[in-house]
Amino acid sequence: MIIILLGAPGSGKGTQAKMLSSKFNIPHISTGDIFRRNIKENTLLGKKAKMYIDKGQLVPDEVTCEIVDDRINMDDCRNGFILDGFPRTIFQANELENMLQKLQLEINYVLNIVVTNQSVITRISGRRMCNCGQIYHIDRNPTKIDGICDVCGEATYIRDDDQPKTIKTRLQAYHQATKPLEDYYLKKGLLINIDGEPAPKEVFNEVVTVI
Ligand code: AMP
């Protein structure tokens, strides 16, 4: 099964993708996570991506498509995967079609997590991350001990690009480059809108019901 998660930054794509990944036992592929890991490890890809990510801009299509092509060709993707944060442009969506055609695979669902701009701002400003992949929110999904990950016990942190000045640019990029994908997948009969406003578990129940 191949599932694409669309939605604004902070809409809860990552949280839903993790839950879907454990329910269906297929890999969760987040281009944002791959970039962040490379930035942390100071790789060439990390250096290239960092200048865009820090400004809230999209990483160029060619760079992003290459990492996705490499990842989906790995053995663990044979039974499907969840794409979180890719595609983000029409170019990427077309490239994905080509990649999947070569693998003789097809997209099953495109889940569009719908939230208001105001929710995006509230959510991103309260988001806390952990290096183990857990995502928290200071009000909606707080850690049991303040600032400490429930799962691994490490300190949580605020993403560099979750700063208020960067959020604005990220939202602009979303509206300009990514929103047109809704129409793109609607025309292909793959788009399913999901109300992303309720609590993560409720959103997940809706996701599971529709697929
Ligand atoms: P995310 O964790 O999905 O919010 O991604 C964090 C940042 O990584 C984005 O703001 C972009 O700068 C970059 N990024 C992630 N995925 C993509 C993509 N598909 N295309 C371009 N840039 C991306």
mmCIF file of C-alpha atoms and ligand atoms in Angstrom:
data_model
loop_
_atom_site.group_PDB
_atom_site.id
_atom_site.type_symbol
_atom_site.label_atom_id
_atom_site.label_comp_id
_atom_site.label_asym_id
_atom_site.label_seq_id
_atom_site.Cartn_x
_atom_site.Cartn_y
_atom_site.Cartn_z
ATOM 1 C CA MET A 1 0.000 0.000 0.000
ATOM 2 C CA ILE A 2 1.326 3.442 -0.947
ATOM 3 C CA ILE A 3 -0.052 6.412 0.971
ATOM 4 C CA ILE A 4 0.846 10.065 0.450
ATOM 5 C CA LEU A 5 0.194 12.558 3.221
ATOM 6 C CA LEU A 6 -0.497 16.090 2.048
ATOM 7 C CA GLY A 7 -1.117 19.076 4.283
ATOM 8 C CA ALA A 8 0.355 22.300 5.586
ATOM 9 C CA PRO A 9 3.428 22.305 7.822
ATOM 10 C CA GLY A 10 2.218 21.450 11.302
ATOM 11 C CA SER A 11 -1.003 19.833 10.075
ATOM 12 C CA GLY A 12 -0.029 16.580 11.790
ATOM 13 C CA LYS A 13 1.254 14.636 8.760
ATOM 14 C CA GLY A 14 4.222 13.257 10.663
ATOM 15 C CA THR A 15 2.133 12.090 13.609
ATOM 16 C CA GLN A 16 -0.403 10.360 11.345
ATOM 17 C CA ALA A 17 2.363 8.855 9.209
ATOM 18 C CA LYS A 18 3.971 7.269 12.280
ATOM 19 C CA MET A 19 0.673 5.757 13.403
ATOM 20 C CA LEU A 20 -0.058 4.457 9.882
ATOM 21 C CA SER A 21 3.434 3.036 9.612
ATOM 22 C CA SER A 22 3.051 0.972 12.763
ATOM 23 C CA LYS A 23 -0.503 -0.109 11.933
ATOM 24 C CA PHE A 24 0.316 -1.321 8.422
ATOM 25 C CA ASN A 25 3.940 -2.216 9.083
ATOM 26 C CA ILE A 26 5.293 -0.242 6.140
ATOM 27 C CA PRO A 27 8.100 2.362 6.258
ATOM 28 C CA HIS A 28 7.434 6.010 7.008
ATOM 29 C CA ILE A 29 9.442 8.149 4.608
ATOM 30 C CA SER A 30 9.728 11.768 5.653
ATOM 31 C CA THR A 31 11.914 13.917 3.416
ATOM 32 C CA GLY A 32 12.107 16.485 6.235
ATOM 33 C CA ASP A 33 13.462 13.810 8.617
ATOM 34 C CA ILE A 34 16.004 12.663 6.019
ATOM 35 C CA PHE A 35 17.212 16.248 5.569
ATOM 36 C CA ARG A 36 17.388 16.858 9.332
ATOM 37 C CA ARG A 37 19.376 13.650 9.855
ATOM 38 C CA ASN A 38 21.820 14.701 7.135
ATOM 39 C CA ILE A 39 22.138 18.189 8.609
ATOM 40 C CA LYS A 40 22.932 16.675 12.000
ATOM 41 C CA GLU A 41 25.539 14.377 10.462
ATOM 42 C CA ASN A 42 26.908 17.283 8.416
ATOM 43 C CA THR A 43 26.817 15.371 5.109
ATOM 44 C CA LEU A 44 27.016 17.034 1.693
ATOM 45 C CA LEU A 45 23.243 16.613 1.305
ATOM 46 C CA GLY A 46 22.765 18.140 4.756
ATOM 47 C CA LYS A 47 24.882 21.157 3.824
ATOM 48 C CA LYS A 48 22.945 21.645 0.578
ATOM 49 C CA ALA A 49 19.539 21.317 2.270
ATOM 50 C CA LYS A 50 20.313 23.448 5.323
ATOM 51 C CA MET A 51 20.494 26.771 3.484
ATOM 52 C CA TYR A 52 16.966 26.306 2.176
ATOM 53 C CA ILE A 53 15.417 24.738 5.269
ATOM 54 C CA ASP A 54 16.744 27.425 7.608
ATOM 55 C CA LYS A 55 15.040 30.062 5.458
ATOM 56 C CA GLY A 56 11.781 28.116 5.292
ATOM 57 C CA GLN A 57 12.183 27.533 1.558
ATOM 58 C CA LEU A 58 11.772 24.276 -0.322
ATOM 59 C CA VAL A 59 14.900 22.282 -1.111
ATOM 60 C CA PRO A 60 15.341 22.119 -4.937
ATOM 61 C CA ASP A 61 13.281 19.429 -6.662
ATOM 62 C CA GLU A 62 16.246 17.555 -8.162
ATOM 63 C CA VAL A 63 17.905 17.084 -4.766
ATOM 64 C CA THR A 64 14.668 16.001 -3.112
ATOM 65 C CA CYS A 65 13.587 13.614 -5.880
ATOM 66 C CA GLU A 66 16.945 11.842 -5.838
ATOM 67 C CA ILE A 67 16.736 10.993 -2.144
ATOM 68 C CA VAL A 68 13.177 9.714 -2.526
ATOM 69 C CA ASP A 69 14.093 7.601 -5.555
ATOM 70 C CA ASP A 70 16.963 6.030 -3.584
ATOM 71 C CA ARG A 71 14.778 5.390 -0.567
ATOM 72 C CA ILE A 72 11.779 3.811 -2.308
ATOM 73 C CA ASN A 73 14.067 1.452 -4.185
ATOM 74 C CA MET A 74 15.162 -0.137 -0.917
ATOM 75 C CA ASP A 75 13.980 -3.651 -0.074
ATOM 76 C CA ASP A 76 11.770 -2.647 2.859
ATOM 77 C CA CYS A 77 9.584 -0.582 0.491
ATOM 78 C CA ARG A 78 8.450 -3.570 -1.584
ATOM 79 C CA ASN A 79 5.143 -3.876 0.263
ATOM 80 C CA GLY A 80 4.500 -0.169 0.223
ATOM 81 C CA PHE A 81 5.362 2.955 2.183
ATOM 82 C CA ILE A 82 4.024 6.217 3.533
ATOM 83 C CA LEU A 83 5.300 9.449 2.039
ATOM 84 C CA ASP A 84 5.216 12.351 4.473
ATOM 85 C CA GLY A 85 6.198 15.736 3.042
ATOM 86 C CA PHE A 86 6.769 14.461 -0.498
ATOM 87 C CA PRO A 87 5.703 15.411 -3.124
ATOM 88 C CA ARG A 88 5.530 19.119 -2.371
ATOM 89 C CA THR A 89 5.505 20.442 -5.951
ATOM 90 C CA ILE A 90 3.890 19.394 -9.229
ATOM 91 C CA PHE A 91 7.364 18.606 -10.575
ATOM 92 C CA GLN A 92 7.962 16.205 -7.677
ATOM 93 C CA ALA A 93 4.551 14.600 -8.191
ATOM 94 C CA ASN A 94 5.349 13.955 -11.862
ATOM 95 C CA GLU A 95 8.767 12.573 -10.960
ATOM 96 C CA LEU A 96 7.149 10.304 -8.388
ATOM 97 C CA GLU A 97 4.874 8.928 -11.115
ATOM 98 C CA ASN A 98 7.963 8.045 -13.167
ATOM 99 C CA MET A 99 9.713 6.451 -10.191
ATOM 100 C CA LEU A 100 6.662 4.351 -9.338
ATOM 101 C CA GLN A 101 6.129 3.334 -12.954
ATOM 102 C CA LYS A 102 9.645 1.882 -13.037
ATOM 103 C CA LEU A 103 8.862 -0.077 -9.882
ATOM 104 C CA GLN A 104 5.434 -1.094 -11.251
ATOM 105 C CA LEU A 105 3.766 0.427 -8.218
ATOM 106 C CA GLU A 106 0.772 2.722 -7.846
ATOM 107 C CA ILE A 107 -0.395 5.246 -5.280
ATOM 108 C CA ASN A 108 -3.382 3.964 -3.278
ATOM 109 C CA TYR A 109 -4.387 7.010 -1.226
ATOM 110 C CA VAL A 110 -3.529 10.682 -0.989
ATOM 111 C CA LEU A 111 -4.675 11.896 2.406
ATOM 112 C CA ASN A 112 -4.946 15.658 2.638
ATOM 113 C CA ILE A 113 -4.892 16.733 6.290
ATOM 114 C CA VAL A 114 -6.867 19.973 6.414
ATOM 115 C CA VAL A 115 -6.234 22.578 9.138
ATOM 116 C CA THR A 116 -6.618 26.360 9.300
ATOM 117 C CA ASN A 117 -3.653 28.745 9.049
ATOM 118 C CA GLN A 118 -4.278 29.732 12.667
ATOM 119 C CA SER A 119 -3.981 26.098 13.795
ATOM 120 C CA VAL A 120 -0.734 25.773 11.859
ATOM 121 C CA ILE A 121 0.754 28.711 13.718
ATOM 122 C CA THR A 122 -0.434 27.485 17.139
ATOM 123 C CA ARG A 123 0.770 23.958 16.487
ATOM 124 C CA ILE A 124 4.166 24.836 15.081
ATOM 125 C CA SER A 125 4.894 27.281 17.869
ATOM 126 C CA GLY A 126 4.191 24.591 20.493
ATOM 127 C CA ARG A 127 5.875 21.701 18.666
ATOM 128 C CA ARG A 128 8.705 19.840 20.367
ATOM 129 C CA MET A 129 10.841 17.188 18.717
ATOM 130 C CA CYS A 130 12.982 14.345 19.917
ATOM 131 C CA ASN A 131 15.914 12.799 18.076
ATOM 132 C CA CYS A 132 14.223 9.390 18.385
ATOM 133 C CA GLY A 133 11.445 10.627 16.066
ATOM 134 C CA GLN A 134 8.733 11.373 18.619
ATOM 135 C CA ILE A 135 6.796 14.589 18.117
ATOM 136 C CA TYR A 136 5.086 16.459 20.987
ATOM 137 C CA HIS A 137 3.062 19.617 21.488
ATOM 138 C CA ILE A 138 3.232 21.572 24.723
ATOM 139 C CA ASP A 139 -0.597 21.644 25.030
ATOM 140 C CA ARG A 140 -2.038 19.031 22.664
ATOM 141 C CA ASN A 141 0.408 16.216 23.310
ATOM 142 C CA PRO A 142 2.801 17.127 26.136
ATOM 143 C CA THR A 143 5.623 14.952 27.464
ATOM 144 C CA LYS A 144 4.948 13.424 30.886
ATOM 145 C CA ILE A 145 8.029 15.164 32.296
ATOM 146 C CA ASP A 146 8.531 18.672 30.968
ATOM 147 C CA GLY A 147 11.138 18.716 28.180
ATOM 148 C CA ILE A 148 11.954 14.991 28.376
ATOM 149 C CA CYS A 149 10.889 12.473 25.726
ATOM 150 C CA ASP A 150 8.494 9.827 27.109
ATOM 151 C CA VAL A 151 9.974 7.145 24.874
ATOM 152 C CA CYS A 152 13.757 7.540 25.073
ATOM 153 C CA GLY A 153 14.301 9.947 27.976
ATOM 154 C CA GLU A 154 16.347 12.440 25.930
ATOM 155 C CA ALA A 155 15.726 16.192 26.005
ATOM 156 C CA THR A 156 13.182 17.454 23.471
ATOM 157 C CA TYR A 157 13.984 20.475 21.296
ATOM 158 C CA ILE A 158 12.383 23.090 19.030
ATOM 159 C CA ARG A 159 13.091 22.672 15.320
ATOM 160 C CA ASP A 160 15.230 25.529 13.940
ATOM 161 C CA ASP A 161 12.679 26.147 11.201
ATOM 162 C CA ASP A 162 9.775 26.312 13.680
ATOM 163 C CA GLN A 163 10.763 29.896 14.617
ATOM 164 C CA PRO A 164 7.978 32.454 13.921
ATOM 165 C CA LYS A 165 9.808 34.273 11.113
ATOM 166 C CA THR A 166 10.415 31.020 9.220
ATOM 167 C CA ILE A 167 6.857 29.730 9.668
ATOM 168 C CA LYS A 168 5.547 32.551 7.470
ATOM 169 C CA THR A 169 7.835 31.621 4.562
ATOM 170 C CA ARG A 170 6.980 27.925 4.967
ATOM 171 C CA LEU A 171 3.280 28.689 4.802
ATOM 172 C CA GLN A 172 3.822 30.777 1.664
ATOM 173 C CA ALA A 173 5.746 27.920 0.049
ATOM 174 C CA TYR A 174 2.928 25.574 0.986
ATOM 175 C CA HIS A 175 0.216 27.753 -0.543
ATOM 176 C CA GLN A 176 2.187 28.505 -3.715
ATOM 177 C CA ALA A 177 3.878 25.210 -4.495
ATOM 178 C CA THR A 178 2.080 22.435 -2.626
ATOM 179 C CA LYS A 179 -1.612 23.381 -2.583
ATOM 180 C CA PRO A 180 -1.934 22.840 -6.363
ATOM 181 C CA LEU A 181 -1.267 19.157 -5.655
ATOM 182 C CA GLU A 182 -4.766 18.870 -4.179
ATOM 183 C CA ASP A 183 -6.231 19.509 -7.603
ATOM 184 C CA TYR A 184 -3.606 17.286 -9.237
ATOM 185 C CA TYR A 185 -4.588 14.279 -7.109
ATOM 186 C CA LEU A 186 -8.294 15.129 -7.138
ATOM 187 C CA LYS A 187 -8.230 14.794 -10.925
ATOM 188 C CA LYS A 188 -6.590 11.398 -10.538
ATOM 189 C CA GLY A 189 -9.361 10.341 -8.153
ATOM 190 C CA LEU A 190 -6.914 9.763 -5.302
ATOM 191 C CA LEU A 191 -7.500 12.722 -2.970
ATOM 192 C CA ILE A 192 -9.220 12.216 0.373
ATOM 193 C CA ASN A 193 -9.677 15.243 2.646
ATOM 194 C CA ILE A 194 -9.278 14.573 6.353
ATOM 195 C CA ASP A 195 -10.264 17.066 9.042
ATOM 196 C CA GLY A 196 -6.991 17.622 10.866
ATOM 197 C CA GLU A 197 -8.398 19.801 13.652
ATOM 198 C CA PRO A 198 -9.359 17.121 16.230
ATOM 199 C CA ALA A 199 -6.883 15.358 18.533
ATOM 200 C CA PRO A 200 -4.345 13.085 16.751
ATOM 201 C CA LYS A 201 -6.083 9.837 17.791
ATOM 202 C CA GLU A 202 -9.439 11.052 16.474
ATOM 203 C CA VAL A 203 -7.827 12.115 13.204
ATOM 204 C CA PHE A 204 -6.236 8.678 12.983
ATOM 205 C CA ASN A 205 -9.601 6.970 13.508
ATOM 206 C CA GLU A 206 -10.987 8.938 10.586
ATOM 207 C CA VAL A 207 -7.956 8.034 8.452
ATOM 208 C CA VAL A 208 -8.356 4.342 9.209
ATOM 209 C CA THR A 209 -12.087 4.503 8.491
ATOM 210 C CA VAL A 210 -11.620 6.070 5.065
ATOM 211 C CA ILE A 211 -8.872 3.749 3.907
HETATM 212 P P1 AMP B 1 9.022 18.914 7.039
HETATM 213 O O1 AMP B 1 9.698 18.188 8.155
HETATM 214 O O2 AMP B 1 8.269 18.004 6.111
HETATM 215 O O3 AMP B 1 8.195 20.082 7.515
HETATM 216 O O4 AMP B 1 10.189 19.544 6.152
HETATM 217 C C1 AMP B 1 11.107 20.488 6.667
HETATM 218 C C2 AMP B 1 11.758 21.272 5.550
HETATM 219 O O5 AMP B 1 12.481 20.365 4.704
HETATM 220 C C3 AMP B 1 10.801 21.983 4.620
HETATM 221 O O6 AMP B 1 10.399 23.254 5.118
HETATM 222 C C4 AMP B 1 11.637 22.097 3.354
HETATM 223 O O7 AMP B 1 12.613 23.126 3.480
HETATM 224 C C5 AMP B 1 12.381 20.773 3.355
HETATM 225 N N1 AMP B 1 11.613 19.752 2.625
HETATM 226 C C6 AMP B 1 11.039 18.628 3.130
HETATM 227 N N2 AMP B 1 10.418 17.925 2.178
HETATM 228 C C7 AMP B 1 10.592 18.621 1.029
HETATM 229 C C8 AMP B 1 10.180 18.435 -0.316
HETATM 230 N N3 AMP B 1 9.424 17.390 -0.681
HETATM 231 N N4 AMP B 1 10.571 19.358 -1.231
HETATM 232 C C9 AMP B 1 11.326 20.398 -0.894
HETATM 233 N N5 AMP B 1 11.731 20.658 0.350
HETATM 234 C C10 AMP B 1 11.379 19.782 1.307
#
